Tab-separated table of C-alpha atoms and ligand atoms in Angstrom:
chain	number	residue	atom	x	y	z
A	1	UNK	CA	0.000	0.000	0.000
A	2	UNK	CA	1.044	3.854	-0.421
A	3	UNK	CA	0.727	5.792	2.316
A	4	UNK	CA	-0.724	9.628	1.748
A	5	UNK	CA	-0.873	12.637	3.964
A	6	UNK	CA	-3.886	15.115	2.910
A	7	UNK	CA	-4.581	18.496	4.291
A	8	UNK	CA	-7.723	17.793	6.096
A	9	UNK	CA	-8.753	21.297	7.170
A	10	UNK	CA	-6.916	24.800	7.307
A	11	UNK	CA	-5.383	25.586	10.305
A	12	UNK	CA	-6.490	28.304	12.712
A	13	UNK	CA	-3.567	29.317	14.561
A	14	UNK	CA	-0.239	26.846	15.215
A	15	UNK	CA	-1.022	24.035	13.238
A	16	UNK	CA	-2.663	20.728	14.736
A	17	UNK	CA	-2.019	17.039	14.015
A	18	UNK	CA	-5.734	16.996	13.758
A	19	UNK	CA	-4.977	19.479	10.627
A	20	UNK	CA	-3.676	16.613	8.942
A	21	UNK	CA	-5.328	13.267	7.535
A	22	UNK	CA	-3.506	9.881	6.010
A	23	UNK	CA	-4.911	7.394	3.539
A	24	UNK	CA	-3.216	4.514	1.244
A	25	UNK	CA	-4.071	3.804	-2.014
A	26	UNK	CA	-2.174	1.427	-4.427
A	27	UNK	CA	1.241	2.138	-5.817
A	28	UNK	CA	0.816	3.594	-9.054
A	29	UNK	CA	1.817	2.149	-12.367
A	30	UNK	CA	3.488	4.995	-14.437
A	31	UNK	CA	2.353	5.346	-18.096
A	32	UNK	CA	4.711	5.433	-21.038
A	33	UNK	CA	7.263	8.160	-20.464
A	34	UNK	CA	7.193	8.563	-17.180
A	35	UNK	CA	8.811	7.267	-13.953
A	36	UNK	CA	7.630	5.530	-10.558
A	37	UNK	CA	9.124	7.588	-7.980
A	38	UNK	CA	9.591	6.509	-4.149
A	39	UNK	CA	10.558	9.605	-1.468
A	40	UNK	CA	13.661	9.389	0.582
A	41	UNK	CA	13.992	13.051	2.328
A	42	UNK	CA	10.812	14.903	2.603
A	43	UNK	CA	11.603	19.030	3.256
A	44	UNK	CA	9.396	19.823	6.036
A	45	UNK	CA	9.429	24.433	5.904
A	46	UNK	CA	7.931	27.275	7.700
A	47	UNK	CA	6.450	28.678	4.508
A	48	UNK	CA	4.303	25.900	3.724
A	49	UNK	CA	2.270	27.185	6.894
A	50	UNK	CA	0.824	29.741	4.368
A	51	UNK	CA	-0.101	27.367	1.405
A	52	UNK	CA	-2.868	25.816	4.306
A	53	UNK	CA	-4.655	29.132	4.611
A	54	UNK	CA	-7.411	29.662	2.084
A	55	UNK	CA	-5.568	32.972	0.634
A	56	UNK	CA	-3.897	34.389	-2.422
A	57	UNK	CA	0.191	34.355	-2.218
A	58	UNK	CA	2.944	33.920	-4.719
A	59	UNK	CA	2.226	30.484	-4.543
A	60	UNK	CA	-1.192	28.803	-4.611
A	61	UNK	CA	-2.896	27.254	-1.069
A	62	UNK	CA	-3.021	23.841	-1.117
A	63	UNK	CA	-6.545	21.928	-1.579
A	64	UNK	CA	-8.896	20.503	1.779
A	65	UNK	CA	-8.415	16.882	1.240
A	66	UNK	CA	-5.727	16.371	-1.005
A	67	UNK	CA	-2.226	15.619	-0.740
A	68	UNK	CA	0.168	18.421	0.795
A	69	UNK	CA	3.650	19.235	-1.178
A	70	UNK	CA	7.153	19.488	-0.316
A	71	UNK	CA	10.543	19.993	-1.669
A	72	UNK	CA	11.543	15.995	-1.582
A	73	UNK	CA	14.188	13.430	-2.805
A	74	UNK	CA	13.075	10.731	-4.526
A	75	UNK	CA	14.548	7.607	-6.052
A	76	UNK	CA	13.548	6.782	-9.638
A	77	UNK	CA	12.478	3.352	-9.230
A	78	UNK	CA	10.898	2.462	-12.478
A	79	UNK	CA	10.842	4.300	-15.732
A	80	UNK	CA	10.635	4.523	-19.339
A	81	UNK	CA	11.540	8.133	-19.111
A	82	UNK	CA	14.465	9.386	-22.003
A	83	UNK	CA	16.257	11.866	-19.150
A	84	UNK	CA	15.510	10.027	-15.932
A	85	UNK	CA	16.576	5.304	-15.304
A	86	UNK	CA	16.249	3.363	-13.005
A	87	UNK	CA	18.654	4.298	-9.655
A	88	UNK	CA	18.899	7.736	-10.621
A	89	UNK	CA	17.884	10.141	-7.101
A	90	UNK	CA	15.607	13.221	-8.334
A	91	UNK	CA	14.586	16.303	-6.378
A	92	UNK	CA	11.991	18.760	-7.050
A	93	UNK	CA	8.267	19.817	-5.358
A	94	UNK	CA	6.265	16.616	-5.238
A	95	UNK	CA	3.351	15.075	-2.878
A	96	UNK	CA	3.656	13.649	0.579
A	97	UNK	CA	3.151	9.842	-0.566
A	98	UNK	CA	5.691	7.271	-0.474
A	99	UNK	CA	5.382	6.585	-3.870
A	100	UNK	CA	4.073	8.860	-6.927
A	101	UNK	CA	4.339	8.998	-10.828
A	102	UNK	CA	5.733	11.817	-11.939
A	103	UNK	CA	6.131	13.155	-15.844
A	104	UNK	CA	10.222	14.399	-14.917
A	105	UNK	CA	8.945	18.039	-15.313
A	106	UNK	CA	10.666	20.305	-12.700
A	107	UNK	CA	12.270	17.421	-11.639
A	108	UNK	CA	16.413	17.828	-10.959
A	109	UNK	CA	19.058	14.983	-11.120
A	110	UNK	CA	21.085	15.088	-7.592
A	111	UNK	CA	23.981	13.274	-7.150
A	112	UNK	CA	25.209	11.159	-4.056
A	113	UNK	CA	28.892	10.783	-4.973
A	114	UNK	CA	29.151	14.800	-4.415
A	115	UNK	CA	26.751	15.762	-1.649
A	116	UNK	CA	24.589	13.858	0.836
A	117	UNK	CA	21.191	13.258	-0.427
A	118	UNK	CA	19.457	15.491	2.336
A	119	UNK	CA	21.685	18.066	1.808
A	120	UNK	CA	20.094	19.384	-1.429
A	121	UNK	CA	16.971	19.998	0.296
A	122	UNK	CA	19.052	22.575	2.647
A	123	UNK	CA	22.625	24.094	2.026
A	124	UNK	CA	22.805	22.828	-1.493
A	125	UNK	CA	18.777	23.405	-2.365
A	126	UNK	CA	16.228	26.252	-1.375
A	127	UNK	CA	17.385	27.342	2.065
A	128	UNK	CA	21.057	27.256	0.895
A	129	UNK	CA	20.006	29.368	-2.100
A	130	UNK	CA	17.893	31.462	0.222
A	131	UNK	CA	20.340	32.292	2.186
A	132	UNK	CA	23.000	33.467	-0.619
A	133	UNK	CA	20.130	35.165	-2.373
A	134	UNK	CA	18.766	37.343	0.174
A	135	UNK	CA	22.269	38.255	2.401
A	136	UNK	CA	24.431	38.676	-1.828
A	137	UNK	CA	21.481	40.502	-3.499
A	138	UNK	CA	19.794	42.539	-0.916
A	139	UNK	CA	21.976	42.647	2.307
A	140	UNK	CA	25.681	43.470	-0.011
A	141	UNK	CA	27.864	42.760	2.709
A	142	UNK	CA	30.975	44.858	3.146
A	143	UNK	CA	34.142	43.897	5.262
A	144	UNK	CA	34.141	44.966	8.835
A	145	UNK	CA	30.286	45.681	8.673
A	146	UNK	CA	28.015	44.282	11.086
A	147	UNK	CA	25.309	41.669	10.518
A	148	UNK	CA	22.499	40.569	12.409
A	149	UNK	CA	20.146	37.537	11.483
A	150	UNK	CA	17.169	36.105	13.265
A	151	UNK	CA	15.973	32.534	12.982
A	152	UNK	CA	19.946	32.215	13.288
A	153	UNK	CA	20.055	28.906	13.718
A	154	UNK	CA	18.003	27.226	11.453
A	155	UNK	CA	18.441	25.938	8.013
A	156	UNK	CA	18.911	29.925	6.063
A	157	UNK	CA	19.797	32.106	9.178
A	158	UNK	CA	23.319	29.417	10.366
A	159	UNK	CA	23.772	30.030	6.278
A	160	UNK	CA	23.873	33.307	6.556
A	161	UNK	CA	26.102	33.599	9.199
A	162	UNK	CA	28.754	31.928	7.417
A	163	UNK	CA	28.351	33.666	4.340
A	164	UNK	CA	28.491	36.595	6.317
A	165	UNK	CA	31.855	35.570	7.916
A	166	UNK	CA	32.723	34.848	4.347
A	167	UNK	CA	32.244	38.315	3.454
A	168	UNK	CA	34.278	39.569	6.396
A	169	UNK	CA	31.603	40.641	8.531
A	170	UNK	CA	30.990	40.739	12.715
A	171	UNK	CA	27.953	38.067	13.028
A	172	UNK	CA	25.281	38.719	15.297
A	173	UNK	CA	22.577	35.633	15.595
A	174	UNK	CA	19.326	36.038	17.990
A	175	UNK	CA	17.867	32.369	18.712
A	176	UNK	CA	15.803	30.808	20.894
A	177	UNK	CA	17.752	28.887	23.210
A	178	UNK	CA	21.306	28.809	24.779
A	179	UNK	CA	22.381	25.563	23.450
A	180	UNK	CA	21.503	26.763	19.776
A	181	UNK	CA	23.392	30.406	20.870
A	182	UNK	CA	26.598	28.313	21.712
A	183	UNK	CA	25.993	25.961	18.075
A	184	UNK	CA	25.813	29.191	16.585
A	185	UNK	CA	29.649	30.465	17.820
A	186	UNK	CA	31.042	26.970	18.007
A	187	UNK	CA	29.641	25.531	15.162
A	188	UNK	CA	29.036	28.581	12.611
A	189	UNK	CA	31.537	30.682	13.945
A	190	UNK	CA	29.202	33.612	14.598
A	191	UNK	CA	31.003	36.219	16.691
A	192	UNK	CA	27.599	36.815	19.045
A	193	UNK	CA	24.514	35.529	19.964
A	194	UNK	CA	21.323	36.732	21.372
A	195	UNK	CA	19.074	34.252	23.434
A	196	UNK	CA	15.566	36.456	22.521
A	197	UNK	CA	13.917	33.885	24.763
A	198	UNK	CA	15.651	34.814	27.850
A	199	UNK	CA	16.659	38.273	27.226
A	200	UNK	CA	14.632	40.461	29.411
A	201	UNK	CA	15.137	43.449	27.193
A	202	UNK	CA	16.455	42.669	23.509
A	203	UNK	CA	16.591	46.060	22.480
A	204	UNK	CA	19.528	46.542	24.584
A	205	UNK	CA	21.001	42.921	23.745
A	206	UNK	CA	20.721	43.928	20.461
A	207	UNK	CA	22.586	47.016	21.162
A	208	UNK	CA	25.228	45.178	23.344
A	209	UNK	CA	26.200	42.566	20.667
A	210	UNK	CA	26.195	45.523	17.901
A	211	UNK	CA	28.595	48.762	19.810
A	212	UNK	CA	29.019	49.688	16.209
A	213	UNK	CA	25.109	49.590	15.386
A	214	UNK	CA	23.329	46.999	12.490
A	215	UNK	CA	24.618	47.466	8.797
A	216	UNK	CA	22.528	44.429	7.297
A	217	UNK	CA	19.607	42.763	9.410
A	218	UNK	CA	18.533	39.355	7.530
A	219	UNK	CA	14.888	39.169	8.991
A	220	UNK	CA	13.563	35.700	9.398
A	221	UNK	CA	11.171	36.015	11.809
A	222	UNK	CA	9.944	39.545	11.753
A	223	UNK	CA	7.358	40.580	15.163
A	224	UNK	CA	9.497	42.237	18.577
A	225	UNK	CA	12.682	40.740	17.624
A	226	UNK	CA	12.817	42.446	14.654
A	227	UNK	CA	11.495	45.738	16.361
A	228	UNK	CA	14.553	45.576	18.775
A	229	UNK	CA	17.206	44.575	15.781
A	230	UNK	CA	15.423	48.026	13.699
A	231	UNK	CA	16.018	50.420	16.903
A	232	UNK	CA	19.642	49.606	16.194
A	233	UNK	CA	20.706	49.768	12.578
A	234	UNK	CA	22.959	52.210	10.966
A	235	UNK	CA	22.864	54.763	8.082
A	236	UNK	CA	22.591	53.034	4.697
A	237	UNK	CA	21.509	50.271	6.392
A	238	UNK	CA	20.120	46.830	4.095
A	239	UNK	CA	17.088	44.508	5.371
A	240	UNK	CA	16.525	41.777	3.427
A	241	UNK	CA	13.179	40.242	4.789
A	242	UNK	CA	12.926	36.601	4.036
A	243	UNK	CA	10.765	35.437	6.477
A	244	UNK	CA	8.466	36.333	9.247
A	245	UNK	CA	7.698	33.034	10.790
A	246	UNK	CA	6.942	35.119	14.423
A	247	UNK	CA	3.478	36.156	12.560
A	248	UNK	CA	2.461	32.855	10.690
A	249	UNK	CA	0.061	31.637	12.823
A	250	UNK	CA	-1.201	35.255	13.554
A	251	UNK	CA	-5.177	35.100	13.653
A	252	UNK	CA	-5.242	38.971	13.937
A	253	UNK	CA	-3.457	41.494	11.863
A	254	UNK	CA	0.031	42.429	13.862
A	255	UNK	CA	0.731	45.949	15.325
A	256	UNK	CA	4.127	47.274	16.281
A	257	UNK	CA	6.595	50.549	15.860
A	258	UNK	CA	5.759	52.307	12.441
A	259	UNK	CA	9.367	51.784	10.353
A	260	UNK	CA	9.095	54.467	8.282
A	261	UNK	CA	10.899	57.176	10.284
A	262	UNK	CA	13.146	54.621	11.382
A	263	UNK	CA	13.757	54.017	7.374
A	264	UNK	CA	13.880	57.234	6.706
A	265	UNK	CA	15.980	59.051	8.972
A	266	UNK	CA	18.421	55.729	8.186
A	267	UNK	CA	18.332	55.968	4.841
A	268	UNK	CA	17.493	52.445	5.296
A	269	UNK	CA	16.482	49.988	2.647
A	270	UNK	CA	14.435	47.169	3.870
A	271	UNK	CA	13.529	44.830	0.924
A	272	UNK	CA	11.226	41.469	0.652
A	273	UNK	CA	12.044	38.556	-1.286
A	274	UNK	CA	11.026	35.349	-2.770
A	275	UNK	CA	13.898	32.876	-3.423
A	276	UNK	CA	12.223	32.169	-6.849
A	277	UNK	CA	12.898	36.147	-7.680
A	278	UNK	CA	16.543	34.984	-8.102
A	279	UNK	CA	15.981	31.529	-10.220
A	280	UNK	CA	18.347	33.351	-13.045
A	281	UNK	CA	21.308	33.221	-10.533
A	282	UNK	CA	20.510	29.655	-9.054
A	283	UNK	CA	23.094	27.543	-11.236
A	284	UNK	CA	26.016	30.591	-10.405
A	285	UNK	CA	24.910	30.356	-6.313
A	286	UNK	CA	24.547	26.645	-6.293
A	287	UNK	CA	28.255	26.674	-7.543
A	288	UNK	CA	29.760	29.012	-5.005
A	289	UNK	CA	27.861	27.028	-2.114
A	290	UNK	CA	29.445	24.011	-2.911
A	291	UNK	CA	32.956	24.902	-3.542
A	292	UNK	CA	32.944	26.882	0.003
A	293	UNK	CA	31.440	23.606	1.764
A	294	UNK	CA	33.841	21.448	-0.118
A	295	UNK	CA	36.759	23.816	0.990
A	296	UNK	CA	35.655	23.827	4.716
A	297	UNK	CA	34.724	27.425	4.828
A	298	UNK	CA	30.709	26.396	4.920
A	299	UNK	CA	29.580	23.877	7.420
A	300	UNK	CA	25.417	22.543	8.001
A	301	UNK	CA	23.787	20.876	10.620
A	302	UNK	CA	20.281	19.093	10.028
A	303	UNK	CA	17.222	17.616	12.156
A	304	UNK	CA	16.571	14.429	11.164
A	305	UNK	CA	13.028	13.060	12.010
A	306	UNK	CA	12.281	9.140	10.713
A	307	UNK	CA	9.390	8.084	9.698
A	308	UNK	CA	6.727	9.383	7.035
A	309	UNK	CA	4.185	9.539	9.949
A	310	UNK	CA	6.219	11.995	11.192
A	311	UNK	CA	5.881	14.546	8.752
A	312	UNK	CA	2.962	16.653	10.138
A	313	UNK	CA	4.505	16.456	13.515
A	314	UNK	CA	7.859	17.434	12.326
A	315	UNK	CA	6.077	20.424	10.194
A	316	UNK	CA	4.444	21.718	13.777
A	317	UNK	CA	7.882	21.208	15.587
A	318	UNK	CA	9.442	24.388	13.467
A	319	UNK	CA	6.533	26.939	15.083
A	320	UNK	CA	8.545	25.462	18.434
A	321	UNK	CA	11.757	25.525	17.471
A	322	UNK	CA	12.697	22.147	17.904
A	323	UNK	CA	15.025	21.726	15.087
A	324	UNK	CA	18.512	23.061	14.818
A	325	UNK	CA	19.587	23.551	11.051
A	326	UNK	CA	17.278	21.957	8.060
A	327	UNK	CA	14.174	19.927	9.410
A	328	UNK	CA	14.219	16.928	7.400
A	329	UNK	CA	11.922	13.347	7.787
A	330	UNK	CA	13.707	10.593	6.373
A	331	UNK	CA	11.300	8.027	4.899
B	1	NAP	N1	11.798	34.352	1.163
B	1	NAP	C1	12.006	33.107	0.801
B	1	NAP	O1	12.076	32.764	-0.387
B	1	NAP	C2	12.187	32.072	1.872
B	1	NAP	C3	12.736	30.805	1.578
B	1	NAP	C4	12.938	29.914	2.645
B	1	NAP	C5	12.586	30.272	3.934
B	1	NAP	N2	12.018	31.494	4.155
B	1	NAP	C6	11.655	31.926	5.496
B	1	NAP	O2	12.855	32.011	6.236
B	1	NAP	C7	12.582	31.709	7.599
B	1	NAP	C8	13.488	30.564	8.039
B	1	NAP	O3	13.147	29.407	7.289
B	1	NAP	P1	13.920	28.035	7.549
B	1	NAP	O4	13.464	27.080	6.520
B	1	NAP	O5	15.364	28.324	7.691
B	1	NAP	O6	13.315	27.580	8.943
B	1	NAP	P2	14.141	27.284	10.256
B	1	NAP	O7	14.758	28.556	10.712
B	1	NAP	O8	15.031	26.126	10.014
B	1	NAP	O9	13.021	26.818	11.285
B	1	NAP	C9	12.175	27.694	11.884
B	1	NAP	C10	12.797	28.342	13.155
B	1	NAP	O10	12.105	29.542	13.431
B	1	NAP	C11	12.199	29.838	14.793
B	1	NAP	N3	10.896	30.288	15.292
B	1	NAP	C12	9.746	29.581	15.342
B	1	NAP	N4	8.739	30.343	15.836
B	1	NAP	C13	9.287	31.553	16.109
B	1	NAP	C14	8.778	32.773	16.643
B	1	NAP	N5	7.499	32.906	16.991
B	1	NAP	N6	9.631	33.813	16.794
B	1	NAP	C15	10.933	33.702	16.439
B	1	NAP	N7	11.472	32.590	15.931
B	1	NAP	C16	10.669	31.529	15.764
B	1	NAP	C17	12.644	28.553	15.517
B	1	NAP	O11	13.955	28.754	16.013
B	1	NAP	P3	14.232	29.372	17.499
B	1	NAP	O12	14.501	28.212	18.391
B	1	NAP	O13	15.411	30.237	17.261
B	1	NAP	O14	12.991	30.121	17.905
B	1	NAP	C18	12.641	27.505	14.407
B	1	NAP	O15	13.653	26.559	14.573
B	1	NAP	C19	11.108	31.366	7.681
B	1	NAP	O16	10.402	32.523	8.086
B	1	NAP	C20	10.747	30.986	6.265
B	1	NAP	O17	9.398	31.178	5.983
B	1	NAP	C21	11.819	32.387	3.147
């Protein structure tokens, strides 16, 4: 049997197991020209939260009572496919089943001899490019500035970090506990890190870890941690906004500090992004990632949760900040 996980009603607030349904039905047969796919690593990610509510976004919502999508690797285990045998690995957006047909569109060879499988749903696939995207494009990094990123230890923000090491920057990371705040310095070689959980007043943490004020602030998280990194940053200052995971369960619109005095007396430039905005410069990024983790100067860490079961309860487990790196269920 094939096991399926459906969206079985849109959550209200932090997602629910009860959000989620499973069913079986038989393992396919693929037609002429296509392939018989099985899932290895299934991408579990914070923006998928958004695809479950019943409104317009750059990328449709997903459907009450059908399958929910991920970024996944698969193993081609039958085909009659031209560009895709039998053995080859395959990673692209594809259903939460254990086994599916697929047509090979938007479908992407990876290779095992030069990267771990898992890895090309983090350093080496969207959150890696997410990361180089939004700190290269938007944040330009300069030598002896100062950066600060939130969400720093999870699969973009500990990229970011390094890249911004790589750039010759100070890093600043705010997390939410202290054994992620000592991965982030002994691991990613950040050169600070802010505890937002425990810090009675972040504003001044913020200001503590940054005597020179903020030059780039990679928001992942948006809400009063990004408040506290904005009452810091400098002239000329760049914000790339990538996430805002602090608000994704929001049932009520959010209120806070009104930025645009803060941007304007900064001459501040706080932009949002898509990763997909950047799809042009994927094959040039990809290439840079893996040379620096091949010379040493990029490292990853990843959560890995077995089971397909698991998936829904590994999705919820981001909103708590149980993983440390890329959230990953291993079929
Ligand atoms: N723009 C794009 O194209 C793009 C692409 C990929 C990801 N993103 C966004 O980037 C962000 C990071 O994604 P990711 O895949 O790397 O996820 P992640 O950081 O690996 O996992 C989510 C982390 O968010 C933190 N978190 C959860 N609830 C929070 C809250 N209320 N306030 C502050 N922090 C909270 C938790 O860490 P703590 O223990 O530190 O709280 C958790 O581990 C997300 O907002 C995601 O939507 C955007």
């Amino acid at each position: 049997m094939n096991k399926v996980i459906l969206l079985n009603n849109r959550p209200v607030g932090k997602p629910a197991l009860s959000d989620f349904s499973f069913t079986t039905d038989s393992i396919p047969v693929p037609p002429v020209g296509h392939i018989l796919l099985k899932s290895i690593y299934v991408s579990v990610d914070p923006y998928l939260r958004g695809r479950m509510n019943d409104s317009k976004s750059y990328i449709p919502s997903f459907e009450i009572g059908k399958p929910i999508q991920s970024g996944i690797i698969a193993e081609v285990i039958d085909s009659t496919h031209s560009e895709f045998k039998k053995g080859d690995f395959v990673s692209g957006i594809l259903e939460w089943k254990e086994y599916q047909v697929s047509n090979g569109k938007g479908l992407k060879k990876v290779d095992q001899n030069l990267s771990s499988l898992s890895s090309y749903l983090g350093i080496l696939g969207m959150t890696g490019l997410t990361a180089y995207m939004g700190l290269i494009e938007i944040g330009a990094p300069k030598a002896g500035e100062t950066i600060v990123v939130s969400g720093a230890a999870g699969a973009v923000g500990s990229i970011v970090g390094q890249i911004g090491k790589i750039s010759g920057c100070t890093v600043v990371g705010i997390t939410g506990t202290d054994e992620k705040a000592e991965l982030l310095k002994s691991k990613f070689k950040f050169d600070y890190a802010v505890n937002y959980k425990t810090s009675t007043d972040l504003n001044r943490a913020v200001k503590k870890a940054c005597p020179e004020g903020v030059d780039v602030y990679f928001d992942n998280v948006g809400g009063e941690i990004s408040d506290a990194v904005l009452a810091n940053i400098n002239k000329f200052a760049r914000l790339p906004v990538c996430g805002a995971i602090s608000h994704y369960n929001d049932t009520k619109i959010p209120v806070g500090p009104r930025l645009q005095p803060i941007l304007l007396t900064k001459s501040a430039m706080m932009k949002g992004f898509i990763v997909g905005d950047y799809s042009a410069k994927f094959p040039e990024a990809t290439k840079q990632l893996s040379i620096w983790l091949k010379e040493g100067k990029l490292t990853h860490e990843e959560t890995i949760v077995y089971g397909f079961e698991n998936i829904p309860q590994a999705f919820i487990d981001l909103f708590d900040g149980k993983n440390k790196g890329k959230m990953i269920v291993k079929i």
